[in-house]
Amino acid sequence: MKTTPERAAFDALPHPTVVVVGGGFAGLELIKRLSGKPFKVILLDKNNYHCFQPLLYQVATGSLGADNIAHPFRRTVGPMPNVIYRMGEVLRVLPEENCLETDHGRIAYDHLVLATGTVTNFFGNQRIAHEAMQLKSISQALDIRSDFLQEFEAAVYLEDEHRQRQRLNFVIVGGGPSGVELAGALAEIRKTILKHEYREVENERMQIHLVDTNAAVLSNFSPKAQGLAKRFLEDLGVRVMLNTLVTGYDGETVSFKDGSTMPSTTVIWTAGVKGAPVQGLETALEERPARYRVDRFNRVEGTGNIYAIGDIALDTGDPRYPKGHPQVAPVAIQQAGHLARNLLRKNGSAPQPFLYRGKGSMATIGRYKAVVDLGKLKFGGPIAWFMWLFVHLMSIVGFRSRVMVLTHWAWKYLSWKNTIRLIIRPYVRKEYKVEQPAGKVEVVG
Ligand SMILES: Cc1cc2nc3c(=O)[nH]c(=O)nc-3n(C[C@H](O)[C@H](O)[C@H](O)COP(=O)(O)OP(=O)(O)OC[C@H]3O[C@@H](n4cnc5c(N)ncnc54)[C@H](O)[C@@H]3O)c2cc1C
């Protein structure tokens, strides 16, 4: 096969090959750290872009466009002569052969780094998994955007109050930062868009319910932040349902553990994640969180040249985090930087153990409303909100995206309007099918 001089130069590099699976926060940071260093790096991802997940909820609620929070890998690796990108899904690791099986064939490695992140965890409830919406990817965020706009448009036609309320009852399950931020954004949409542009619909008929099994929202934050967040949400008209367990959802009705039910055609599940492992390393997989057990150097248990970083890695060796590090972007980024340093150190000094430096936590609830936990400093309100805006703006990959996000935010916060309210790809809920033993399929209403 004919090849370009650039590809020939890459192939001719006399360096070991590092294959990085997943270009999220961890994978992307790692390739940046290995750029220009004595390694041939191959980045593999099933998507052709890096997704800035903390702002997915803004895509879901029409404040930002998909391209504002996504950055093409080829633009990142273009100027990196020792890094190439391949779009593809990794299916299996073959550790004894030092190679990977992908949907495009096999790829050999000297060092393998798994940074595949997480998927939504429905804790085994298949019916909820089928009916509820998720917020883990751009396509899911676009589904939510289409869905809430479709519900508004449908509600305009409905005369029956019960049916109208059912379509305008938005149930968000999970009171972590994603659920809180989504609930706040939907509440602002009710106050602005629904009120001014859907005048045929009584505003009060749209209800946002935020459900959590814990006794407080933002369970990993300080009690002060939890209290403030709840108050901010309630001020915006969100119904915060604590100590409440969702046990079922059939697309029309949500069921709770206490036997009560609620009509709703939109349930958004942000109640948990589990790792997205690939096949072939099952002995190192901690079953329930589906994360790879790693040592203090991020080496996958029982292997010598396979590493896991970011959300998929479970390092219980640091006494400060006996259940593993929190699954947040700063951990992923720091582990990537640390692994890069250890890989570069390999033939010289001994590798160093990973020590996470916590950066604090923040969540926004709406305009001028956010909470920040920063060491002993815990506060909420407009200053926290500006801090949240600044930190997120500066973390987005790509100068163009940063400018676009700033422009969208400036417009939104001056005009009170979410600009991207387009149903480009309508959301169509699929029928729920139960597999019968004989291979037949039963369609459930
Ligand atoms: C809605 C939401 C809001 C969040 N908000 C915050 C926040 O405000 N602050 C914060 O710190 N953290 C936040 N997080 C968590 C943060 O996004 C994660 O901790 C972080 O993304 C983990 O990085 P990662 O690199 O481990 O995985 P990811 O960023 O999830 O990247 C994994 C990558 O692997 C690819 N991949 C997966 N499987 C395969 C495969 N088999 N083959 C090929 N490619 C594969 C995926 O396409 C993806 O690009 C949020 C998460 C979500 C979902």
Short mmCIF file of N, CA and C and ligand atoms in Angstrom, two decimals, residues 21-27 44-47 53-54 56 88-90 115-118 135-136 178 276 278 309-312 327-330 332 392, ligand 1:
data_model
loop_
_atom_site.label_atom_id
_atom_site.label_comp_id
_atom_site.label_asym_id
_atom_site.label_seq_id
_atom_site.Cartn_x
_atom_site.Cartn_y
_atom_site.Cartn_z
N VAL A 21 -6.49 3.87 24.65
CA VAL A 21 -7.88 3.61 24.27
C VAL A 21 -8.78 4.59 25.01
N GLY A 22 -9.39 5.51 24.26
CA GLY A 22 -10.28 6.49 24.85
C GLY A 22 -9.63 7.85 24.92
N GLY A 23 -10.26 8.82 24.28
CA GLY A 23 -9.72 10.18 24.26
C GLY A 23 -10.57 11.13 25.09
N GLY A 24 -10.96 10.67 26.29
CA GLY A 24 -11.66 11.55 27.22
C GLY A 24 -10.63 12.43 27.93
N PHE A 25 -10.96 12.86 29.15
CA PHE A 25 -10.04 13.74 29.87
C PHE A 25 -8.69 13.07 30.08
N ALA A 26 -8.72 11.75 30.43
CA ALA A 26 -7.47 11.05 30.73
C ALA A 26 -6.67 10.81 29.45
N GLY A 27 -7.29 10.19 28.45
CA GLY A 27 -6.58 9.84 27.22
C GLY A 27 -6.02 11.06 26.51
N LEU A 44 -6.96 5.61 20.13
CA LEU A 44 -8.15 4.95 19.56
C LEU A 44 -9.38 5.44 20.29
N ASP A 45 -10.39 5.86 19.56
CA ASP A 45 -11.66 6.21 20.21
C ASP A 45 -12.79 5.88 19.24
N LYS A 46 -13.92 5.46 19.79
CA LYS A 46 -15.05 5.12 18.91
C LYS A 46 -15.69 6.38 18.32
N ASN A 47 -15.52 7.51 18.99
CA ASN A 47 -15.98 8.78 18.43
C ASN A 47 -14.79 9.51 17.84
N GLN A 53 -17.73 16.57 28.96
CA GLN A 53 -18.97 16.11 29.59
C GLN A 53 -19.59 17.08 30.61
N PRO A 54 -18.81 17.84 31.36
CA PRO A 54 -19.45 18.72 32.34
C PRO A 54 -20.46 19.71 31.74
N LEU A 56 -22.47 18.90 29.08
CA LEU A 56 -23.49 18.18 28.30
C LEU A 56 -24.89 18.70 28.62
N GLY A 88 -12.28 3.93 16.06
CA GLY A 88 -12.64 2.52 16.13
C GLY A 88 -12.97 2.12 17.55
N GLU A 89 -13.70 1.04 17.66
CA GLU A 89 -14.09 0.55 18.98
C GLU A 89 -13.21 -0.63 19.35
N VAL A 90 -12.65 -0.56 20.53
CA VAL A 90 -11.82 -1.68 20.99
C VAL A 90 -12.74 -2.74 21.58
N ALA A 115 -8.43 3.97 28.92
CA ALA A 115 -9.03 5.19 29.48
C ALA A 115 -10.44 5.31 28.92
N THR A 116 -11.22 4.23 29.10
CA THR A 116 -12.52 4.13 28.42
C THR A 116 -13.67 4.75 29.21
N GLY A 117 -13.41 5.26 30.40
CA GLY A 117 -14.45 6.00 31.12
C GLY A 117 -15.59 5.12 31.61
N THR A 118 -16.79 5.69 31.62
CA THR A 118 -17.95 5.01 32.21
C THR A 118 -19.17 5.07 31.29
N LEU A 135 -27.57 11.01 30.10
CA LEU A 135 -26.77 12.21 29.80
C LEU A 135 -25.29 11.87 29.93
N LYS A 136 -24.82 11.02 29.01
CA LYS A 136 -23.40 10.63 29.04
C LYS A 136 -22.69 10.94 27.74
N SER A 178 -24.74 16.51 37.95
CA SER A 178 -25.44 16.49 36.65
C SER A 178 -26.93 16.69 36.83
N ALA A 276 -16.65 1.26 31.74
CA ALA A 276 -16.89 0.74 30.38
C ALA A 276 -15.68 -0.11 29.98
N VAL A 278 -13.31 -3.24 28.45
CA VAL A 278 -13.34 -4.05 27.23
C VAL A 278 -13.10 -5.51 27.66
N ILE A 309 -6.40 4.44 33.47
CA ILE A 309 -6.44 5.78 34.09
C ILE A 309 -7.84 6.38 33.93
N GLY A 310 -8.15 7.33 34.79
CA GLY A 310 -9.46 8.00 34.71
C GLY A 310 -10.53 7.17 35.40
N ASP A 311 -11.76 7.39 34.98
CA ASP A 311 -12.93 6.77 35.64
C ASP A 311 -12.87 5.26 35.68
N ILE A 312 -12.21 4.63 34.72
CA ILE A 312 -12.21 3.17 34.63
C ILE A 312 -11.23 2.54 35.62
N GLN A 327 -14.78 9.79 40.61
CA GLN A 327 -14.77 9.73 39.13
C GLN A 327 -15.05 11.12 38.57
N VAL A 328 -14.02 11.94 38.60
CA VAL A 328 -14.12 13.33 38.13
C VAL A 328 -12.94 13.66 37.22
N ALA A 329 -13.11 14.72 36.46
CA ALA A 329 -12.11 15.09 35.46
C ALA A 329 -10.71 15.36 36.05
N PRO A 330 -10.59 16.08 37.19
CA PRO A 330 -9.23 16.35 37.68
C PRO A 330 -8.45 15.07 38.01
N ALA A 332 -8.77 12.17 36.46
CA ALA A 332 -8.38 11.61 35.15
C ALA A 332 -7.17 12.37 34.58
N HIS A 392 -15.00 26.43 33.98
CA HIS A 392 -15.47 25.59 32.87
C HIS A 392 -15.04 26.16 31.52
C1 LIG B 1 -23.09 14.88 32.58
C2 LIG B 1 -21.74 14.82 33.26
C3 LIG B 1 -21.30 15.92 33.97
C4 LIG B 1 -20.05 15.88 34.59
N1 LIG B 1 -19.62 16.99 35.27
C5 LIG B 1 -18.39 16.99 35.82
C6 LIG B 1 -17.88 18.16 36.45
O1 LIG B 1 -18.55 19.19 36.51
N2 LIG B 1 -16.62 18.11 36.96
C7 LIG B 1 -15.86 16.98 36.91
O2 LIG B 1 -14.71 16.99 37.36
N3 LIG B 1 -16.32 15.86 36.33
C8 LIG B 1 -17.55 15.84 35.79
N4 LIG B 1 -18.04 14.70 35.19
C9 LIG B 1 -17.20 13.48 35.23
C10 LIG B 1 -16.11 13.55 34.18
O3 LIG B 1 -16.67 13.88 32.93
C11 LIG B 1 -15.41 12.22 34.13
O4 LIG B 1 -14.83 11.98 35.39
C12 LIG B 1 -14.33 12.22 33.07
O5 LIG B 1 -14.91 12.37 31.80
C13 LIG B 1 -13.52 10.93 33.11
O6 LIG B 1 -12.57 10.96 32.10
P1 LIG B 1 -12.10 9.63 31.38
O7 LIG B 1 -11.04 10.04 30.42
O8 LIG B 1 -11.80 8.60 32.38
O9 LIG B 1 -13.38 9.11 30.57
P2 LIG B 1 -14.27 9.82 29.47
O10 LIG B 1 -14.08 11.29 29.50
O11 LIG B 1 -15.64 9.29 29.68
O12 LIG B 1 -13.69 9.28 28.09
C14 LIG B 1 -13.77 7.94 27.71
C15 LIG B 1 -13.51 7.86 26.21
O13 LIG B 1 -13.35 6.51 25.85
C16 LIG B 1 -14.02 6.23 24.64
N5 LIG B 1 -14.34 4.79 24.66
C17 LIG B 1 -15.04 4.11 25.60
N6 LIG B 1 -15.06 2.80 25.33
C18 LIG B 1 -14.35 2.65 24.18
C19 LIG B 1 -14.02 1.50 23.38
N7 LIG B 1 -14.37 0.26 23.72
N8 LIG B 1 -13.30 1.70 22.25
C20 LIG B 1 -12.91 2.95 21.89
N9 LIG B 1 -13.19 4.06 22.61
C21 LIG B 1 -13.90 3.90 23.74
C22 LIG B 1 -15.24 7.15 24.69
O14 LIG B 1 -15.72 7.40 23.39
C23 LIG B 1 -14.65 8.39 25.36
O15 LIG B 1 -14.15 9.30 24.41
C24 LIG B 1 -19.27 14.71 34.53
C25 LIG B 1 -19.74 13.60 33.82
C26 LIG B 1 -20.97 13.66 33.19
C27 LIG B 1 -21.46 12.46 32.41
#
